[in-house]
PDB file of C-alpha atoms and ligand atoms in Angstrom:
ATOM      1  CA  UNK G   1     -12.781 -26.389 -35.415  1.00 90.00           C
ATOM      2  CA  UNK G   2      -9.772 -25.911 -33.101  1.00 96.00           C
ATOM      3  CA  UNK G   3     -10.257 -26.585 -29.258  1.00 98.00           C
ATOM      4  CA  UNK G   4      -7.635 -26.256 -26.779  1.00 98.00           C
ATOM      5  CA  UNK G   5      -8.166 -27.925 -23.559  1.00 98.00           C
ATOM      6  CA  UNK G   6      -6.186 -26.704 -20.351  1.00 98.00           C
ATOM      7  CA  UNK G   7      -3.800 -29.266 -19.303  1.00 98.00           C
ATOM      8  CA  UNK G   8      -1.698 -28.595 -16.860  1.00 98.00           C
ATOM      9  CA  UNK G   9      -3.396 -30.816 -14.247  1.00 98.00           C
ATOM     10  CA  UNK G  10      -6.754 -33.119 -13.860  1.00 97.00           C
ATOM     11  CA  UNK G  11      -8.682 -34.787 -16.700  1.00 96.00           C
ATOM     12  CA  UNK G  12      -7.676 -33.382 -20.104  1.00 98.00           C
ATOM     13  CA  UNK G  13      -6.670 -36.641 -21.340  1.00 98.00           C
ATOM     14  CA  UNK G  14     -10.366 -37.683 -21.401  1.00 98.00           C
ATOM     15  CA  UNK G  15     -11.835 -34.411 -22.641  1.00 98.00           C
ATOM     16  CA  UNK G  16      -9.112 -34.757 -25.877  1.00 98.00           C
ATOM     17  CA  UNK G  17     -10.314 -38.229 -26.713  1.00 98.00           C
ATOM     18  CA  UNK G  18     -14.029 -37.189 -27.038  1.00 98.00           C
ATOM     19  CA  UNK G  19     -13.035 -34.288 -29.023  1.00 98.00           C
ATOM     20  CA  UNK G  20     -10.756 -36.507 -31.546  1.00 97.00           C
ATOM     21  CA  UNK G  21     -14.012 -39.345 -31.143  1.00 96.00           C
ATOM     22  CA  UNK G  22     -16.161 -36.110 -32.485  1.00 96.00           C
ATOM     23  CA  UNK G  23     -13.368 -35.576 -35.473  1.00 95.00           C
ATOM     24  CA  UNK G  24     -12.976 -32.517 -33.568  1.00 96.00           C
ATOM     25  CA  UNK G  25      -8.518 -30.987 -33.684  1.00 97.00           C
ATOM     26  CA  UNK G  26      -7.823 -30.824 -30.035  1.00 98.00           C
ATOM     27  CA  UNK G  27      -4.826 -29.497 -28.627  1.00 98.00           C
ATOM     28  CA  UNK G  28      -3.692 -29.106 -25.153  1.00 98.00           C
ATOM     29  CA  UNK G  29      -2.750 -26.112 -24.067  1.00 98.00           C
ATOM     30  CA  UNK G  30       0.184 -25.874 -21.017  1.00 98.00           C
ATOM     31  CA  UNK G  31       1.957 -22.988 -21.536  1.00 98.00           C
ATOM     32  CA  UNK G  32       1.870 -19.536 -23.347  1.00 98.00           C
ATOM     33  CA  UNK G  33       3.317 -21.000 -26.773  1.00 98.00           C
ATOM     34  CA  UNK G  34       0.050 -22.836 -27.076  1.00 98.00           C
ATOM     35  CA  UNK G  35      -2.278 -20.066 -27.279  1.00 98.00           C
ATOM     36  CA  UNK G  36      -0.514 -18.093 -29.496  1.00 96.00           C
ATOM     37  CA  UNK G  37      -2.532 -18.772 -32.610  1.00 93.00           C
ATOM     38  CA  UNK G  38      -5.938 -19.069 -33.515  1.00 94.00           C
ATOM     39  CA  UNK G  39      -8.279 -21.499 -31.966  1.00 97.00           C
ATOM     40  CA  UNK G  40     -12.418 -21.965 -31.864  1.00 97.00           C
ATOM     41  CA  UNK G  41     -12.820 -23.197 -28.230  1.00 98.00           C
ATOM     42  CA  UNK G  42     -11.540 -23.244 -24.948  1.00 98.00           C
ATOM     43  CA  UNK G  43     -12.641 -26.517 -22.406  1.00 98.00           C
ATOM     44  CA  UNK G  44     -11.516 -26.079 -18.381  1.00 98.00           C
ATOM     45  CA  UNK G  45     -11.706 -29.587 -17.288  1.00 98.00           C
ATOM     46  CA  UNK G  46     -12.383 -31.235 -14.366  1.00 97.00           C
ATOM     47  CA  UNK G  47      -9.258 -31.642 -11.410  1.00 97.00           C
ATOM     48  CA  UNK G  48      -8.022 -29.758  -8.574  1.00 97.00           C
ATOM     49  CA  UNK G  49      -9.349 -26.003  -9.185  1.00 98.00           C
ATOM     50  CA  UNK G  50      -6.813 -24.666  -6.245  1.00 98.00           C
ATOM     51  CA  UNK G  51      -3.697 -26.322  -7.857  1.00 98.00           C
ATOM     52  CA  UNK G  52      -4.884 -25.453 -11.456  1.00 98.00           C
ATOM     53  CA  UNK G  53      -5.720 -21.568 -10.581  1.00 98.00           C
ATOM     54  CA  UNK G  54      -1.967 -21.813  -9.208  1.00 98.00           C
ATOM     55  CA  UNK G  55      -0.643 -22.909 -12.277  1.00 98.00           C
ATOM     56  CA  UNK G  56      -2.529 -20.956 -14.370  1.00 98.00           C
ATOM     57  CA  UNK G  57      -1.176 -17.343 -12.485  1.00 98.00           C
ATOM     58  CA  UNK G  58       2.244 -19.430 -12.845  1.00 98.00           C
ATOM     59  CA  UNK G  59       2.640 -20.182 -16.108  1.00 98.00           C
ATOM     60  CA  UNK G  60       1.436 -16.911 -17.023  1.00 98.00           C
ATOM     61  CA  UNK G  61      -2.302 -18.343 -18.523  1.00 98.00           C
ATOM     62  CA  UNK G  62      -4.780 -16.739 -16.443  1.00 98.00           C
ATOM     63  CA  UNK G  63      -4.164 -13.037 -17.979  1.00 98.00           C
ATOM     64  CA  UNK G  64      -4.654 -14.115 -21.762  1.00 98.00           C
ATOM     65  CA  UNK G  65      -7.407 -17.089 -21.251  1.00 98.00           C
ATOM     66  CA  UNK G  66      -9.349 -14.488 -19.253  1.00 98.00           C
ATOM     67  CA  UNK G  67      -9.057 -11.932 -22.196  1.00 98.00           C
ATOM     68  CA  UNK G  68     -10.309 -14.384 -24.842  1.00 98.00           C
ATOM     69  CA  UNK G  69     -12.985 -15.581 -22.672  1.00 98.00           C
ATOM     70  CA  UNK G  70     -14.210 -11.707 -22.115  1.00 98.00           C
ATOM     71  CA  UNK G  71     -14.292 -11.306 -25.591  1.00 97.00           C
ATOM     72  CA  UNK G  72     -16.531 -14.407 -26.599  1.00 97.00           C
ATOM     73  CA  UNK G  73     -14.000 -17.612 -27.246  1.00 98.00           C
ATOM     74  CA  UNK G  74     -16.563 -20.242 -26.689  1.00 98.00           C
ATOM     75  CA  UNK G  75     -15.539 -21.818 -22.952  1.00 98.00           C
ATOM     76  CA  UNK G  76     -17.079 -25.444 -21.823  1.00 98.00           C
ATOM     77  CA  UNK G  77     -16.015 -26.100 -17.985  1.00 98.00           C
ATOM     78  CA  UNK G  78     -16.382 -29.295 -16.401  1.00 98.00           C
ATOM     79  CA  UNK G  79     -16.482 -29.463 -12.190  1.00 98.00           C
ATOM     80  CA  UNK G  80     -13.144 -27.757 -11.147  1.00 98.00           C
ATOM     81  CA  UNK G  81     -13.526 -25.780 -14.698  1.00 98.00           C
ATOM     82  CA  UNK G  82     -16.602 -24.643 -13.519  1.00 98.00           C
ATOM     83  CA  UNK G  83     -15.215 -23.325 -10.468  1.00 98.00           C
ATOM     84  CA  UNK G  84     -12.090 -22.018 -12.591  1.00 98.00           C
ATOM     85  CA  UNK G  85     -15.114 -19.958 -14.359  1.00 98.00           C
ATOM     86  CA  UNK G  86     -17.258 -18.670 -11.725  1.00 98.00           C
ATOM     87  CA  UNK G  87     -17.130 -14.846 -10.363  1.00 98.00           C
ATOM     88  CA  UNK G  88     -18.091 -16.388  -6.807  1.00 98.00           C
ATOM     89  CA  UNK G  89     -16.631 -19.180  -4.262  1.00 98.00           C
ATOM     90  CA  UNK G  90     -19.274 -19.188  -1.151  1.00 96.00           C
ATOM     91  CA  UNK G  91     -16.340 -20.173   1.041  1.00 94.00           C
ATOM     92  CA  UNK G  92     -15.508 -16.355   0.453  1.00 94.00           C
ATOM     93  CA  UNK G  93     -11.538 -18.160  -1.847  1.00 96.00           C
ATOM     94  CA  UNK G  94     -10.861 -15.585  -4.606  1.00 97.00           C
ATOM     95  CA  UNK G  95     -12.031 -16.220  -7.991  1.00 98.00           C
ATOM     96  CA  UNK G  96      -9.627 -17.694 -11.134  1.00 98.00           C
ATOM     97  CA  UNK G  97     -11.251 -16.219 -14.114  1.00 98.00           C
ATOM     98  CA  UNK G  98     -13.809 -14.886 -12.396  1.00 98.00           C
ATOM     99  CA  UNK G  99     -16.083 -14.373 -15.734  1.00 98.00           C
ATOM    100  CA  UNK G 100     -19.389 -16.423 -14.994  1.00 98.00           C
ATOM    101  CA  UNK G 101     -21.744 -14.571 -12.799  1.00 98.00           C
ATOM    102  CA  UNK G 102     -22.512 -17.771 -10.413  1.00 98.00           C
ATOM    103  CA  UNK G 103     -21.555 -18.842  -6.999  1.00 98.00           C
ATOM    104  CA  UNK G 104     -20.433 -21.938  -6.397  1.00 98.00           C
ATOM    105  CA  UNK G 105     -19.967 -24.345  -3.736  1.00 97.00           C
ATOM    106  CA  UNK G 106     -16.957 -26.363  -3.968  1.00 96.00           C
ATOM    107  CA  UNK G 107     -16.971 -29.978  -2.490  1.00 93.00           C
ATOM    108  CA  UNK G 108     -20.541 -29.623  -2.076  1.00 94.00           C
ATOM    109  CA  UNK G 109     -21.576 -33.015  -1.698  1.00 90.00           C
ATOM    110  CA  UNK G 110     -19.436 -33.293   0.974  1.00 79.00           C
ATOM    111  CA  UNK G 111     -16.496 -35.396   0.859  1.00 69.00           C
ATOM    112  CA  UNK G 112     -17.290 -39.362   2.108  1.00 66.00           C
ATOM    113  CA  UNK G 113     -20.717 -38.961  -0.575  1.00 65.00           C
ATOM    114  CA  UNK G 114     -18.816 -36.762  -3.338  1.00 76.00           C
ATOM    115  CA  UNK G 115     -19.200 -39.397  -6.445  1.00 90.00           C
ATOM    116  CA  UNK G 116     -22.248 -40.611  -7.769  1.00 94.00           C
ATOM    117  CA  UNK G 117     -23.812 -41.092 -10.887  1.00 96.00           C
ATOM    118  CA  UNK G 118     -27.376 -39.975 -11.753  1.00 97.00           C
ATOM    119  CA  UNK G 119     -29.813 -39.533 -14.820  1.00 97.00           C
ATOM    120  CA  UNK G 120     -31.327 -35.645 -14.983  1.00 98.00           C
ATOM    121  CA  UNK G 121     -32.384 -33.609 -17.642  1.00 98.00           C
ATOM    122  CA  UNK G 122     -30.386 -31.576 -19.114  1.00 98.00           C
ATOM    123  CA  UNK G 123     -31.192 -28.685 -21.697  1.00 91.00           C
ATOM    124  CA  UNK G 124     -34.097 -31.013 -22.467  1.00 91.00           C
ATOM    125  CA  UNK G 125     -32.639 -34.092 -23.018  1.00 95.00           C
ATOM    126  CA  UNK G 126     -32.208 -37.114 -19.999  1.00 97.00           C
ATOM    127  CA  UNK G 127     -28.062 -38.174 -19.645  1.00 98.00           C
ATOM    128  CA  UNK G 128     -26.316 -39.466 -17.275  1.00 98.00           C
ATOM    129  CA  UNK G 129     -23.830 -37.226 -15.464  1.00 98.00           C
ATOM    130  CA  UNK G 130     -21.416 -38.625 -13.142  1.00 97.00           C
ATOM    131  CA  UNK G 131     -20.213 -36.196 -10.306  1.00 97.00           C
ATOM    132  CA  UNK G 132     -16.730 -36.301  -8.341  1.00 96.00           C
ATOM    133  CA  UNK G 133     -16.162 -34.265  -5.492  1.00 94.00           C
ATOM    134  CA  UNK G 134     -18.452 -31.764  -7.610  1.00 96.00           C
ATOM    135  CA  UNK G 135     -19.387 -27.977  -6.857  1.00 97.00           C
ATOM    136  CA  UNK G 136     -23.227 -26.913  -7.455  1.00 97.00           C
ATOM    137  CA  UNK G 137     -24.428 -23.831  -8.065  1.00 98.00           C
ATOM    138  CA  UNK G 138     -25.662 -22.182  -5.238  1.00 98.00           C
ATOM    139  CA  UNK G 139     -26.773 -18.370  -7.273  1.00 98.00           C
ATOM    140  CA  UNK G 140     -27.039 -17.161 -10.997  1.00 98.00           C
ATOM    141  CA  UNK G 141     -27.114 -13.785 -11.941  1.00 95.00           C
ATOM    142  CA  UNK G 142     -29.308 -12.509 -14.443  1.00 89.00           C
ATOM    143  CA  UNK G 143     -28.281 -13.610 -17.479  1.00 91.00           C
ATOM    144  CA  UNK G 144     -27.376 -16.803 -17.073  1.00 94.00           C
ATOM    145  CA  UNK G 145     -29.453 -19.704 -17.673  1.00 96.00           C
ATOM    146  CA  UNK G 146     -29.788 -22.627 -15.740  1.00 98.00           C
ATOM    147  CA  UNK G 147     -29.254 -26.133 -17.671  1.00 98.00           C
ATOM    148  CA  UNK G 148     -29.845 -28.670 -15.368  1.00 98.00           C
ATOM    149  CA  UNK G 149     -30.671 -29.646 -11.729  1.00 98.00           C
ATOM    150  CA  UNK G 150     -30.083 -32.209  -9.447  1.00 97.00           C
ATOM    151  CA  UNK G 151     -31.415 -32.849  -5.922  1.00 94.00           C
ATOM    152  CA  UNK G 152     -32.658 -29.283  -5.995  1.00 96.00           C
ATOM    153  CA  UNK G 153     -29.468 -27.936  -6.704  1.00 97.00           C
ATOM    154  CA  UNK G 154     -28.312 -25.883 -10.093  1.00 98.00           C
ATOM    155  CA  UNK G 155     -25.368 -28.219 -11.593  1.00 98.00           C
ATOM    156  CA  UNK G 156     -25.103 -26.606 -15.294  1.00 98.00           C
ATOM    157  CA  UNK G 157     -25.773 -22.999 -16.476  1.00 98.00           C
ATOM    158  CA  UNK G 158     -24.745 -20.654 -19.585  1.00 98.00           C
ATOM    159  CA  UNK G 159     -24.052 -17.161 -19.829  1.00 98.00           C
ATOM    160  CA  UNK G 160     -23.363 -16.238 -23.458  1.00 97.00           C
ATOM    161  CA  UNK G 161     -20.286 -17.878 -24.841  1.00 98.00           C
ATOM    162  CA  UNK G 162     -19.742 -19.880 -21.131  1.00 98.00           C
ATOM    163  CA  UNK G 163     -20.607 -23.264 -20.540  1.00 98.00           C
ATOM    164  CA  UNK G 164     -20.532 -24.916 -17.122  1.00 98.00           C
ATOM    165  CA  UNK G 165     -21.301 -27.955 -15.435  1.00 98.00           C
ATOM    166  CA  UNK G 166     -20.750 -29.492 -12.523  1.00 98.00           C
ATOM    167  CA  UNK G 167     -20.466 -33.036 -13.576  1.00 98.00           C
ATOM    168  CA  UNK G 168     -18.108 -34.794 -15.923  1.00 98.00           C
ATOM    169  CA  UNK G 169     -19.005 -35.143 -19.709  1.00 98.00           C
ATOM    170  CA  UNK G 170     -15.763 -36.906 -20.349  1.00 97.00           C
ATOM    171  CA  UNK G 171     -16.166 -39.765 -18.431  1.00 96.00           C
ATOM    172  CA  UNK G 172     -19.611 -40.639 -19.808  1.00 95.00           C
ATOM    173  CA  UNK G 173     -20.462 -42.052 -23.748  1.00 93.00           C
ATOM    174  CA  UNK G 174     -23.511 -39.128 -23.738  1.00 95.00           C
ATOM    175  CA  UNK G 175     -22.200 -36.347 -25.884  1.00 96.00           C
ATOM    176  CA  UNK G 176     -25.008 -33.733 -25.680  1.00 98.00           C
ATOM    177  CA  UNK G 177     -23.009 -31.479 -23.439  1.00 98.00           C
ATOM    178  CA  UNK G 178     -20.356 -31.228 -26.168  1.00 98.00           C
ATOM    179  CA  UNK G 179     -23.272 -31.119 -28.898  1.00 97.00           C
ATOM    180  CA  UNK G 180     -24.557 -27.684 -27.012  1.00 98.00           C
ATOM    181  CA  UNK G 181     -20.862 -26.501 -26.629  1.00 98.00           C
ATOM    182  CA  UNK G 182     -20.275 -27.282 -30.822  1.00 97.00           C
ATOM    183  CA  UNK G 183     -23.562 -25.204 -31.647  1.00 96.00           C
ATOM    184  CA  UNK G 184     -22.036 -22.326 -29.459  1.00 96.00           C
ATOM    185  CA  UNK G 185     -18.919 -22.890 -31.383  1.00 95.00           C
ATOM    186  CA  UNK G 186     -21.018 -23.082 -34.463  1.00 92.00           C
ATOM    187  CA  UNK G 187     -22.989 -19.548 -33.823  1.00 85.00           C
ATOM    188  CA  UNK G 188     -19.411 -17.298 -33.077  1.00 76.00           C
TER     189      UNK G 188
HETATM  190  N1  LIG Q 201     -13.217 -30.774  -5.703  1.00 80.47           N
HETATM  191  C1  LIG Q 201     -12.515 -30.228  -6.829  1.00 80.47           C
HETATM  192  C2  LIG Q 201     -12.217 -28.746  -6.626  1.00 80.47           C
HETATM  193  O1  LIG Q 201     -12.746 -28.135  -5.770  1.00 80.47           O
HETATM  194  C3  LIG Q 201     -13.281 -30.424  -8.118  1.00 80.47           C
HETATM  195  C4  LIG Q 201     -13.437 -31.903  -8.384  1.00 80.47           C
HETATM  196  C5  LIG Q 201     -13.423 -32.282  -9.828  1.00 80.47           C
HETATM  197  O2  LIG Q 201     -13.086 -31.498 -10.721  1.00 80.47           O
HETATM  198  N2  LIG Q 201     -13.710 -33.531 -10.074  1.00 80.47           N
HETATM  199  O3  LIG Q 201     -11.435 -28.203  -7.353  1.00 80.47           O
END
């Protein structure tokens, strides 16, 4: 399985290690050479979403991503990846990829109480996400599935071959979000 995990800003680095922890090949992916052969899996991590949607349009990634996305690569997003990912920003900012059918909030925590760490459920199993400056989910459209929920608030959903949460996978030893992503990986 080849992954290739955006990194032209936030935390890639920490995304990577898990992967190569898994025995996973990881590359990162910063310009248009990258993507030009064949990989299995696509993570957005977590960052600055207005400064990576920039870059992306820049450095001429968000046309091709988008395409491979639309037709099924597998996609994980973490926090500003999930943003990267959804079709709606309730603060009315225009969409990056634009190919999850959620609105999101960004900064919704607000900013003094924006990182915390907390056990929920998610997909059926209790771990321990840590959130940081994170976006929830404020609406999902009708085929997407809601994964987990915190305070009363949607913070992980999936819609086919997309994977998003609102917390930060990478910075935590749990590794059952990347265990759902690898089945997804697993079933294209
Ligand atoms: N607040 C960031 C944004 O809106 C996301 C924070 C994160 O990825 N940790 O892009």
């Amino acid at each position: 399985m080849r992954i290739g995990v955006l990194a032209v800003q936030g935390a890639f680095a920490e995304h990577i290690a898990v992967l190569k922890r898994l025995g996973l090949d990881a590359f990162e992916i910063r310009n248009t050479r990258d993507i030009a052969g064949d990989f299995d899996g696509l993570i957005l991590p977590g960052g600055e979403s207005t400064v990576m949607k920039k870059l992306l349009h820049d450095l001429g990634l968000l046309a091709p991503l988008k395409a491979k996305i639309e037709n099924g690569l597998p996609v994980l997003g973490t926090c500003a990846g999930m943003i990267l990912l959804a079709k709606h920003i309730d603060s009315g900012e225009s969409p990056c990829f634009g190919t999850m059918d959620i609105t999101v909030k960004r900064n919704a925590y607000g900013r003094q109480l924006g990182s915390f760490v907390c056990r929920e459920q998610f997909a059926g199993h209790e771990i321990t996400m840590r959130f940081i400056r994170a976006p929830y989910v404020t609406k999902v459209g009708h085929d997407a599935e809601v994964l987990a929920v915190h305070d009363g608030k949607i913070v992980a959903v999936r819609q086919k071959n997309q994977l998003a949460a609102a917390f930060h996978p990478e910075l935590t030893d749990d590794t059952t979000v990347y265990n759902l992503f690898l089945e997804m990986l697993a079933k294209t």
